[in-house]
């Protein structure tokens, strides 16, 4: 179904609920449209700008909701074409790994350990693959994060996720990006439990800057080490599994690894 054929009406308006994050409300609304038959398997959704306008939400919140549905196998993105409804049998989605991730059926400890492994690999790849424009965009996104009011948790989470998603894209590894996106909803839940202070927030922004510094110098090990140090902060704040030793910097960065300062591309 073309985007123009999707009917928008009052049924698309969101019901405000201050207790729930906006992406969850958007996800619920899209699920309702699928369950109610407004959207069927194979239908193409409106473009992100149009859908955000009709729902009266920011595109970043909409994208998070779509990613949540994507990792459950409910919608899919077709490169160059847009978002499509993939399946309507929603009762079966939790049988799949993606559904388990969406339902948060893994511990924060497991989730963050896998996140560190993926994102530090992405940082190493970005150090040799990212273009100047991508690095400039990372710096711009970090400035947005740094300006985010600490008491505005939604803005803090969204601006932080924009930065980290941009770094993942800069790795130019499509499979790694898809794997990372399956973790995003659970990561956002972790961040909501962290409640960072202004000091912690500023430190995170400075750590983002340090990662960018290594990326601009094409230093794979330096970028990986800086990203590992940064991500371990959230990990140590929210990891709850005390039955086994926690991960540390040496878990992800070998003792024989050394930053290669100013390595030419």
Short mmCIF file of C-alpha atoms in Angstrom, two decimals:
data_model
loop_
_atom_site.label_atom_id
_atom_site.label_comp_id
_atom_site.label_asym_id
_atom_site.label_seq_id
_atom_site.Cartn_x
_atom_site.Cartn_y
_atom_site.Cartn_z
CA UNK A 1 0.00 0.00 0.00
CA UNK A 2 1.54 3.36 -0.95
CA UNK A 3 2.06 5.89 1.82
CA UNK A 4 -0.70 8.14 0.49
CA UNK A 5 -3.22 5.30 0.78
CA UNK A 6 -2.74 4.83 4.52
CA UNK A 7 -5.67 6.52 6.23
CA UNK A 8 -4.84 8.93 9.02
CA UNK A 9 -7.52 10.03 11.39
CA UNK A 10 -8.18 10.54 15.05
CA UNK A 11 -7.30 6.88 15.63
CA UNK A 12 -3.65 7.79 14.99
CA UNK A 13 -3.47 10.33 17.81
CA UNK A 14 -1.43 9.24 20.82
CA UNK A 15 -2.90 8.93 24.28
CA UNK A 16 -0.59 10.87 26.62
CA UNK A 17 0.93 8.87 29.46
CA UNK A 18 3.67 10.59 31.44
CA UNK A 19 4.66 7.29 33.05
CA UNK A 20 5.77 5.72 29.76
CA UNK A 21 8.50 6.85 27.34
CA UNK A 22 7.21 8.33 24.09
CA UNK A 23 8.73 5.61 21.84
CA UNK A 24 6.74 2.99 23.74
CA UNK A 25 3.52 4.95 23.15
CA UNK A 26 4.31 5.18 19.43
CA UNK A 27 5.09 1.47 19.29
CA UNK A 28 1.78 0.70 20.99
CA UNK A 29 -0.10 2.91 18.50
CA UNK A 30 1.50 1.20 15.50
CA UNK A 31 0.71 -2.20 17.02
CA UNK A 32 -2.93 -1.11 17.38
CA UNK A 33 -3.07 -0.16 13.71
CA UNK A 34 -1.71 -3.58 12.74
CA UNK A 35 -4.01 -5.52 15.09
CA UNK A 36 -6.99 -3.42 13.95
CA UNK A 37 -6.29 -4.13 10.30
CA UNK A 38 -5.41 -0.58 9.25
CA UNK A 39 -1.93 -1.85 8.43
CA UNK A 40 -1.53 -5.26 6.84
CA UNK A 41 1.44 -7.47 6.00
CA UNK A 42 3.22 -6.04 2.98
CA UNK A 43 1.89 -2.50 3.45
CA UNK A 44 4.38 0.33 3.13
CA UNK A 45 4.29 2.81 5.98
CA UNK A 46 4.30 6.54 5.34
CA UNK A 47 7.72 8.19 5.23
CA UNK A 48 9.29 8.99 8.59
CA UNK A 49 8.72 12.76 8.24
CA UNK A 50 5.06 12.26 7.33
CA UNK A 51 4.43 9.69 10.06
CA UNK A 52 6.15 11.88 12.67
CA UNK A 53 4.02 14.84 11.59
CA UNK A 54 0.77 12.88 11.73
CA UNK A 55 1.60 11.48 15.16
CA UNK A 56 2.98 14.86 16.29
CA UNK A 57 6.24 13.37 17.58
CA UNK A 58 9.96 13.87 17.00
CA UNK A 59 11.53 11.70 14.30
CA UNK A 60 14.07 10.36 16.81
CA UNK A 61 11.25 8.97 19.00
CA UNK A 62 9.47 7.56 15.96
CA UNK A 63 12.66 5.90 14.71
CA UNK A 64 13.20 4.27 18.11
CA UNK A 65 9.65 2.89 18.02
CA UNK A 66 10.15 1.54 14.50
CA UNK A 67 13.42 -0.07 15.55
CA UNK A 68 11.64 -1.76 18.45
CA UNK A 69 9.08 -3.20 16.02
CA UNK A 70 11.84 -4.13 13.58
CA UNK A 71 13.76 -6.21 16.10
CA UNK A 72 10.52 -8.05 16.88
CA UNK A 73 10.13 -8.89 13.19
CA UNK A 74 6.89 -6.88 12.89
CA UNK A 75 8.20 -4.27 10.43
CA UNK A 76 11.23 -4.14 8.18
CA UNK A 77 13.13 -1.41 6.40
CA UNK A 78 13.86 -1.90 2.70
CA UNK A 79 16.85 0.14 1.66
CA UNK A 80 15.80 3.02 -0.54
CA UNK A 81 12.09 2.16 -0.26
CA UNK A 82 11.08 2.74 3.36
CA UNK A 83 9.37 0.86 6.18
CA UNK A 84 7.04 -2.09 5.51
CA UNK A 85 4.80 -4.25 7.68
CA UNK A 86 6.44 -7.67 7.78
CA UNK A 87 4.06 -9.72 9.90
CA UNK A 88 0.76 -9.35 11.73
CA UNK A 89 0.82 -12.49 13.90
CA UNK A 90 2.05 -10.52 16.90
CA UNK A 91 1.36 -13.31 19.37
CA UNK A 92 4.26 -15.30 17.93
CA UNK A 93 6.98 -12.64 18.00
CA UNK A 94 8.37 -13.54 21.43
CA UNK A 95 9.33 -16.98 20.16
CA UNK A 96 12.24 -15.33 18.35
CA UNK A 97 15.45 -13.83 19.70
CA UNK A 98 14.36 -10.40 18.52
CA UNK A 99 11.13 -10.72 20.47
CA UNK A 100 12.97 -11.79 23.61
CA UNK A 101 15.20 -8.73 23.33
CA UNK A 102 12.22 -6.46 22.85
CA UNK A 103 10.53 -8.01 25.87
CA UNK A 104 13.71 -7.43 27.92
CA UNK A 105 14.12 -11.12 28.75
CA UNK A 106 17.89 -10.78 29.19
CA UNK A 107 19.66 -9.24 32.17
CA UNK A 108 21.18 -5.78 31.99
CA UNK A 109 24.56 -7.38 32.59
CA UNK A 110 24.28 -9.68 29.56
CA UNK A 111 22.93 -6.90 27.40
CA UNK A 112 25.66 -4.41 28.25
CA UNK A 113 28.48 -6.92 27.86
CA UNK A 114 27.32 -7.69 24.32
CA UNK A 115 26.83 -3.98 23.64
CA UNK A 116 30.43 -3.25 24.64
CA UNK A 117 31.74 -6.01 22.37
CA UNK A 118 29.78 -4.70 19.37
CA UNK A 119 30.32 -0.99 19.85
CA UNK A 120 34.03 -1.18 20.59
CA UNK A 121 34.48 -3.21 17.40
CA UNK A 122 32.51 -0.53 15.57
CA UNK A 123 34.81 2.15 16.99
CA UNK A 124 37.87 0.31 15.69
CA UNK A 125 36.32 -0.03 12.23
CA UNK A 126 35.18 3.61 12.22
CA UNK A 127 38.75 4.70 12.95
CA UNK A 128 39.80 3.46 9.50
CA UNK A 129 36.54 3.84 7.57
CA UNK A 130 34.70 6.97 8.74
CA UNK A 131 34.87 10.03 6.52
CA UNK A 132 35.40 13.58 7.70
CA UNK A 133 31.68 14.32 7.32
CA UNK A 134 30.75 11.43 9.57
CA UNK A 135 33.24 12.57 12.21
CA UNK A 136 31.89 16.12 12.04
CA UNK A 137 28.38 14.71 12.52
CA UNK A 138 29.53 12.79 15.60
CA UNK A 139 30.94 16.00 17.07
CA UNK A 140 27.65 17.80 16.32
CA UNK A 141 25.59 15.05 17.96
CA UNK A 142 27.80 15.11 21.03
CA UNK A 143 27.22 18.85 21.39
CA UNK A 144 23.48 18.14 21.39
CA UNK A 145 24.01 15.52 24.08
CA UNK A 146 26.15 17.88 26.14
CA UNK A 147 23.42 20.57 26.03
CA UNK A 148 20.66 18.15 27.07
CA UNK A 149 19.16 19.05 30.48
CA UNK A 150 19.91 16.29 32.97
CA UNK A 151 16.33 16.39 34.25
CA UNK A 152 14.97 15.77 30.72
CA UNK A 153 15.60 12.02 30.63
CA UNK A 154 14.00 11.56 27.21
CA UNK A 155 16.29 14.14 25.60
CA UNK A 156 19.34 12.72 27.38
CA UNK A 157 18.55 9.20 26.15
CA UNK A 158 17.65 10.25 22.60
CA UNK A 159 20.69 12.49 22.11
CA UNK A 160 22.99 9.84 23.52
CA UNK A 161 21.49 7.16 21.28
CA UNK A 162 21.83 9.41 18.22
CA UNK A 163 25.56 9.70 18.95
CA UNK A 164 26.12 5.99 19.47
CA UNK A 165 24.00 4.98 16.47
CA UNK A 166 25.99 7.37 14.28
CA UNK A 167 29.22 5.78 15.48
CA UNK A 168 27.84 2.32 14.64
CA UNK A 169 26.93 3.52 11.12
CA UNK A 170 30.43 4.94 10.71
CA UNK A 171 31.78 1.37 10.98
CA UNK A 172 30.25 0.71 7.54
CA UNK A 173 29.36 -2.83 8.59
CA UNK A 174 25.69 -3.48 7.88
CA UNK A 175 25.45 -6.71 9.87
CA UNK A 176 27.06 -5.13 12.92
CA UNK A 177 24.59 -2.25 12.66
CA UNK A 178 21.62 -4.61 12.47
CA UNK A 179 22.88 -6.58 15.47
CA UNK A 180 23.33 -3.38 17.47
CA UNK A 181 19.84 -2.13 16.65
CA UNK A 182 18.34 -5.24 18.27
CA UNK A 183 19.87 -4.06 21.55
CA UNK A 184 18.64 -0.44 21.42
CA UNK A 185 15.33 -0.80 23.34
CA UNK A 186 17.02 -2.69 26.17
CA UNK A 187 19.86 -0.16 26.26
CA UNK A 188 17.38 2.67 26.65
CA UNK A 189 15.81 0.83 29.56
CA UNK A 190 19.27 0.51 31.17
CA UNK A 191 19.87 4.23 30.77
CA UNK A 192 16.58 5.10 32.43
CA UNK A 193 17.76 3.20 35.50
CA UNK A 194 21.04 5.12 35.64
CA UNK A 195 19.71 8.65 36.44
CA UNK A 196 23.03 10.44 35.69
CA UNK A 197 24.06 13.53 37.63
CA UNK A 198 25.35 16.63 35.85
CA UNK A 199 28.88 15.52 36.71
CA UNK A 200 28.36 12.07 35.20
CA UNK A 201 26.65 13.61 32.17
CA UNK A 202 29.58 15.98 31.54
CA UNK A 203 32.06 13.15 31.97
CA UNK A 204 30.20 11.09 29.36
CA UNK A 205 30.28 14.01 26.92
CA UNK A 206 34.03 14.38 27.47
CA UNK A 207 34.47 10.65 26.86
CA UNK A 208 32.56 11.02 23.59
CA UNK A 209 35.01 13.75 22.62
CA UNK A 210 37.94 11.49 23.44
CA UNK A 211 36.54 8.75 21.18
CA UNK A 212 36.18 11.28 18.35
CA UNK A 213 39.77 12.45 18.96
CA UNK A 214 41.08 8.92 18.38
CA UNK A 215 38.80 8.44 15.37
CA UNK A 216 40.18 11.59 13.71
CA UNK A 217 43.69 10.16 14.14
CA UNK A 218 42.65 6.81 12.66
CA UNK A 219 43.84 5.03 15.79
CA UNK A 220 41.87 1.77 16.00
CA UNK A 221 43.20 0.65 19.38
CA UNK A 222 42.91 4.10 20.91
CA UNK A 223 39.29 4.41 19.73
CA UNK A 224 38.46 0.95 21.02
CA UNK A 225 40.09 1.62 24.40
CA UNK A 226 38.35 4.98 24.79
CA UNK A 227 34.97 3.52 23.86
CA UNK A 228 35.43 0.57 26.22
CA UNK A 229 36.27 2.90 29.11
CA UNK A 230 33.21 5.01 28.31
CA UNK A 231 30.78 2.08 28.10
CA UNK A 232 32.09 0.45 31.26
CA UNK A 233 30.73 3.45 33.19
CA UNK A 234 27.09 2.54 32.50
CA UNK A 235 27.90 -1.16 32.84
CA UNK A 236 29.31 -0.72 36.35
CA UNK A 237 26.36 1.49 37.33
CA UNK A 238 23.58 -0.90 36.37
CA UNK A 239 25.06 -4.42 36.11
CA UNK A 240 23.22 -6.58 38.62
CA UNK A 241 24.72 -10.05 38.21
CA UNK A 242 27.05 -10.55 41.19
CA UNK A 243 27.40 -14.32 40.75
CA UNK A 244 30.38 -14.03 38.40
CA UNK A 245 33.30 -11.61 37.87
CA UNK A 246 32.45 -8.44 36.00
CA UNK A 247 33.98 -7.43 32.69
CA UNK A 248 36.80 -4.87 32.71
CA UNK A 249 38.92 -2.96 30.21
CA UNK A 250 41.24 -5.95 29.73
CA UNK A 251 38.21 -8.10 28.82
CA UNK A 252 37.88 -6.18 25.56
CA UNK A 253 41.32 -4.65 24.96
CA UNK A 254 44.33 -7.01 24.98
CA UNK A 255 47.36 -6.22 27.09
CA UNK A 256 49.50 -6.27 23.95
CA UNK A 257 47.39 -3.64 22.21
CA UNK A 258 48.97 -0.20 21.98
CA UNK A 259 47.50 2.97 20.47
CA UNK A 260 49.30 3.99 17.28
CA UNK A 261 49.37 7.75 17.58
CA UNK A 262 48.83 9.68 14.41
CA UNK A 263 48.71 6.59 12.21
CA UNK A 264 48.26 7.64 8.56
CA UNK A 265 45.22 6.37 6.73
#
